[in-house]
Structures are given as structure tokens and as C-alpha cells.
GROMACS .gro file of C-alpha atoms in nm:
model
  192
    1UNK     CA    1  -0.334  -2.342  -0.144
    2UNK     CA    2  -0.494  -2.014  -0.301
    3UNK     CA    3  -0.796  -1.884  -0.366
    4UNK     CA    4  -0.952  -1.604  -0.555
    5UNK     CA    5  -0.648  -1.493  -0.720
    6UNK     CA    6  -0.440  -1.568  -0.405
    7UNK     CA    7  -0.252  -1.274  -0.246
    8UNK     CA    8   0.130  -1.110  -0.193
    9UNK     CA    9   0.265  -1.060   0.106
   10UNK     CA   10   0.580  -1.077   0.300
   11UNK     CA   11   0.679  -1.326   0.569
   12UNK     CA   12   0.589  -1.236   0.925
   13UNK     CA   13   0.713  -1.336   1.217
   14UNK     CA   14   0.406  -1.560   1.295
   15UNK     CA   15   0.393  -1.943   1.214
   16UNK     CA   16   0.149  -1.942   0.961
   17UNK     CA   17   0.089  -2.092   0.613
   18UNK     CA   18   0.257  -1.840   0.343
   19UNK     CA   19  -0.060  -1.707   0.165
   20UNK     CA   20   0.016  -1.684  -0.249
   21UNK     CA   21   0.173  -1.303  -0.265
   22UNK     CA   22   0.401  -1.125  -0.004
   23UNK     CA   23   0.471  -0.750  -0.069
   24UNK     CA   24   0.870  -0.671   0.016
   25UNK     CA   25   0.911  -0.354   0.249
   26UNK     CA   26   0.499  -0.230   0.146
   27UNK     CA   27   0.454   0.059   0.011
   28UNK     CA   28   0.633   0.433  -0.084
   29UNK     CA   29   0.594   0.747  -0.313
   30UNK     CA   30   0.860   0.955  -0.479
   31UNK     CA   31   0.721   1.241  -0.525
   32UNK     CA   32   0.850   1.540  -0.748
   33UNK     CA   33   0.691   1.873  -0.582
   34UNK     CA   34   0.839   2.230  -0.763
   35UNK     CA   35   0.784   2.510  -0.626
   36UNK     CA   36   0.984   2.919  -0.671
   37UNK     CA   37   1.245   3.042  -0.497
   38UNK     CA   38   1.206   3.362  -0.279
   39UNK     CA   39   1.413   3.601  -0.543
   40UNK     CA   40   1.195   3.740  -0.767
   41UNK     CA   41   1.277   3.660  -1.093
   42UNK     CA   42   1.425   3.281  -1.016
   43UNK     CA   43   1.342   3.008  -1.229
   44UNK     CA   44   1.097   2.711  -1.083
   45UNK     CA   45   1.272   2.423  -0.842
   46UNK     CA   46   1.205   2.069  -0.915
   47UNK     CA   47   1.230   1.861  -0.610
   48UNK     CA   48   1.215   1.446  -0.603
   49UNK     CA   49   1.125   1.256  -0.281
   50UNK     CA   50   1.121   0.908  -0.173
   51UNK     CA   51   0.862   0.891   0.105
   52UNK     CA   52   0.806   0.650   0.323
   53UNK     CA   53   0.446   0.572   0.516
   54UNK     CA   54   0.447   0.681   0.920
   55UNK     CA   55   0.159   0.370   1.023
   56UNK     CA   56   0.183   0.068   0.825
   57UNK     CA   57  -0.106  -0.237   0.897
   58UNK     CA   58  -0.236  -0.520   0.765
   59UNK     CA   59  -0.544  -0.652   0.887
   60UNK     CA   60  -0.717  -1.015   0.873
   61UNK     CA   61  -1.064  -1.112   0.841
   62UNK     CA   62  -0.998  -1.385   1.047
   63UNK     CA   63  -0.907  -1.231   1.344
   64UNK     CA   64  -1.201  -0.855   1.265
   65UNK     CA   65  -1.087  -0.638   1.569
   66UNK     CA   66  -0.712  -0.710   1.536
   67UNK     CA   67  -0.450  -0.498   1.354
   68UNK     CA   68  -0.115  -0.613   1.254
   69UNK     CA   69   0.199  -0.388   1.238
   70UNK     CA   70   0.426  -0.476   0.986
   71UNK     CA   71   0.688  -0.664   1.181
   72UNK     CA   72   0.950  -0.698   0.941
   73UNK     CA   73   0.887  -0.533   0.714
   74UNK     CA   74   0.584  -0.817   0.608
   75UNK     CA   75   0.225  -0.725   0.516
   76UNK     CA   76  -0.006  -1.047   0.383
   77UNK     CA   77  -0.227  -0.883   0.086
   78UNK     CA   78  -0.488  -1.178  -0.070
   79UNK     CA   79  -0.658  -1.543   0.112
   80UNK     CA   80  -0.505  -1.823   0.161
   81UNK     CA   81  -0.537  -2.070   0.413
   82UNK     CA   82  -0.350  -2.225   0.700
   83UNK     CA   83  -0.310  -2.577   0.747
   84UNK     CA   84  -0.575  -2.665   0.928
   85UNK     CA   85  -0.833  -2.525   0.635
   86UNK     CA   86  -0.850  -2.217   0.807
   87UNK     CA   87  -0.964  -1.939   0.519
   88UNK     CA   88  -0.797  -1.582   0.622
   89UNK     CA   89  -0.852  -1.253   0.395
   90UNK     CA   90  -0.625  -0.960   0.446
   91UNK     CA   91  -0.585  -0.582   0.347
   92UNK     CA   92  -0.254  -0.360   0.429
   93UNK     CA   93  -0.244   0.052   0.433
   94UNK     CA   94  -0.044   0.273   0.458
   95UNK     CA   95  -0.100   0.633   0.589
   96UNK     CA   96   0.225   0.911   0.452
   97UNK     CA   97   0.242   1.249   0.625
   98UNK     CA   98   0.205   1.529   0.376
   99UNK     CA   99   0.268   1.841   0.632
  100UNK     CA  100   0.536   1.871   0.518
  101UNK     CA  101   0.401   1.948   0.097
  102UNK     CA  102   0.156   2.187   0.242
  103UNK     CA  103   0.263   2.523  -0.006
  104UNK     CA  104   0.391   2.312  -0.263
  105UNK     CA  105   0.266   2.176  -0.583
  106UNK     CA  106   0.285   1.791  -0.676
  107UNK     CA  107   0.378   1.797  -1.005
  108UNK     CA  108   0.457   1.313  -1.024
  109UNK     CA  109   0.374   1.128  -0.753
  110UNK     CA  110   0.459   0.706  -0.766
  111UNK     CA  111   0.354   0.456  -0.538
  112UNK     CA  112   0.547   0.144  -0.570
  113UNK     CA  113   0.637  -0.219  -0.403
  114UNK     CA  114   0.743  -0.571  -0.476
  115UNK     CA  115   0.657  -0.958  -0.455
  116UNK     CA  116   0.849  -1.173  -0.250
  117UNK     CA  117   0.725  -1.468  -0.294
  118UNK     CA  118   0.408  -1.553  -0.533
  119UNK     CA  119   0.227  -1.973  -0.432
  120UNK     CA  120   0.054  -1.951  -0.791
  121UNK     CA  121   0.269  -1.723  -1.082
  122UNK     CA  122   0.019  -1.827  -1.332
  123UNK     CA  123  -0.268  -1.623  -1.194
  124UNK     CA  124  -0.297  -1.288  -1.292
  125UNK     CA  125  -0.221  -1.020  -1.122
  126UNK     CA  126  -0.493  -0.859  -0.889
  127UNK     CA  127  -0.306  -0.631  -0.645
  128UNK     CA  128  -0.499  -0.333  -0.612
  129UNK     CA  129  -0.462   0.053  -0.461
  130UNK     CA  130  -0.749   0.222  -0.334
  131UNK     CA  131  -0.764   0.591  -0.185
  132UNK     CA  132  -0.895   0.531   0.207
  133UNK     CA  133  -1.064   0.805   0.485
  134UNK     CA  134  -0.730   0.860   0.787
  135UNK     CA  135  -0.775   0.579   1.052
  136UNK     CA  136  -0.840   0.713   1.372
  137UNK     CA  137  -0.691   0.417   1.541
  138UNK     CA  138  -0.508   0.127   1.396
  139UNK     CA  139  -0.727  -0.012   1.154
  140UNK     CA  140  -0.873  -0.372   1.147
  141UNK     CA  141  -1.135  -0.552   0.975
  142UNK     CA  142  -1.397  -0.498   1.162
  143UNK     CA  143  -1.284  -0.118   1.232
  144UNK     CA  144  -1.151  -0.056   0.865
  145UNK     CA  145  -1.132   0.315   0.667
  146UNK     CA  146  -1.337   0.393   0.431
  147UNK     CA  147  -1.274   0.277   0.090
  148UNK     CA  148  -1.292   0.671  -0.112
  149UNK     CA  149  -1.190   0.573  -0.444
  150UNK     CA  150  -0.986   0.286  -0.674
  151UNK     CA  151  -0.685   0.410  -0.741
  152UNK     CA  152  -0.530   0.211  -0.964
  153UNK     CA  153  -0.453  -0.173  -1.034
  154UNK     CA  154  -0.055  -0.183  -0.997
  155UNK     CA  155   0.098  -0.318  -1.346
  156UNK     CA  156   0.365  -0.537  -1.354
  157UNK     CA  157   0.733  -0.483  -1.514
  158UNK     CA  158   0.854  -0.742  -1.713
  159UNK     CA  159   0.816  -1.152  -1.684
  160UNK     CA  160   0.957  -1.221  -1.310
  161UNK     CA  161   0.751  -1.361  -1.131
  162UNK     CA  162   0.714  -1.244  -0.866
  163UNK     CA  163   0.792  -0.937  -0.906
  164UNK     CA  164   0.959  -0.718  -0.810
  165UNK     CA  165   0.915  -0.404  -0.827
  166UNK     CA  166   0.507  -0.255  -0.860
  167UNK     CA  167   0.419   0.080  -0.920
  168UNK     CA  168   0.145   0.299  -0.987
  169UNK     CA  169   0.065   0.718  -1.092
  170UNK     CA  170  -0.069   0.887  -0.774
  171UNK     CA  171  -0.021   1.215  -0.851
  172UNK     CA  172  -0.431   1.333  -0.855
  173UNK     CA  173  -0.464   1.186  -0.514
  174UNK     CA  174  -0.114   1.315  -0.363
  175UNK     CA  175  -0.251   1.737  -0.490
  176UNK     CA  176  -0.597   1.689  -0.443
  177UNK     CA  177  -0.498   1.595  -0.034
  178UNK     CA  178  -0.235   1.825  -0.059
  179UNK     CA  179  -0.439   2.119  -0.218
  180UNK     CA  180  -0.753   2.014   0.033
  181UNK     CA  181  -0.423   2.111   0.314
  182UNK     CA  182  -0.509   1.720   0.468
  183UNK     CA  183  -0.255   1.667   0.686
  184UNK     CA  184  -0.226   1.273   0.596
  185UNK     CA  185  -0.312   1.040   0.278
  186UNK     CA  186  -0.374   0.661   0.344
  187UNK     CA  187  -0.351   0.393   0.102
  188UNK     CA  188  -0.524   0.018   0.101
  189UNK     CA  189  -0.308  -0.241  -0.135
  190UNK     CA  190  -0.611  -0.502  -0.134
  191UNK     CA  191  -0.667  -0.884  -0.386
  192UNK     CA  192  -0.952  -0.710  -0.656
   0.00000   0.00000   0.00000
């Protein structure tokens, strides 16, 4: 049953009613960095890198002290009800390692994912990407990392439902984190 905009999710091994939206493989980032060659007079160069998160977990308000891994690339995001009427709301967290980008300038960074299933394509997309504090342990609903700022609503490219490609720019967040010499950066996906 769809509730306040539904949810996004890829299936998990657990037996449960499928929420409205399912993410295909979580969140990844495409970074373009710049640097200069050590030899004087050489032009600047740019490197495009596809980056997968080093930690991925999702939380469920119906089980507030548990953290769930993406066992098969499955991440529920949103609200759904089980056949017994239990209401669940879940969020997904993605932590990226920034150590290899220290000393580099981030020219462009884009986060992307895709939906695997949607219960009701007539409802508007409300998938939001937030920057959070880096968790010190696996996030749970009760012990979730603090949301720092909303980065964006993920945009849907094309009329397909489910959307295979959802994307937003994260250049500012990544640039600030690298400039601040942070080793990691964490994002949260949730239904608005």
C-alpha cells in the first residue's frame, strides 16, 4: 500500500510486501578531478572516475535499533505497509572514501541511481538526497547520522517508470569535503 508518496527500493531477501519504489544499486558518484603534471609548462589534466560507496546501509523506523546492509543491491527508500498492516519507513545511507582525492580539485561530481520497481507511477517523485555527518557506527533509525543539508531532489530523465536513471549534481558537497580534508562523505536518500 502506498503512503505519502510511496517508497523507492530494490528487492531484499527478506519476505515482505514490496514498497513503492526500489533503488537498483544504491548510489554511485561520477567525479571529474583536475590536477597539473609535475613537469613545468605541462597542461592541466582531468580524470573522470566512477566511485562506488564503501559503506551502504538502510534503516527502518519499525525496527529502530537495526541497520540493514544492501544484501543484493536492494535498498528500500520510503514508506510501505506489510500485509499485516505494519507501517515501515526507510532511508538509505551511502559513505564514500575521499582519501584518494585529497589535494585534487573536484571539477564535477554527479550522484546517480535508478529505480527497480514503483507501485504507483502516477505519484510525483519525491526522492531527496541529503548530506549527513559521517556515522561512527552502522546507522539505525534511532541512531541516524545528523542531516546537514538537503543537496537536491533526484531528477528523473525521461518518462520511464520505474526510472532507470536518477541523477543530481553533488559537486559543491564533494568539493567542500575534499577542501576540508575529510576522509569520507555520507549521503542519505529519503522520500520527501
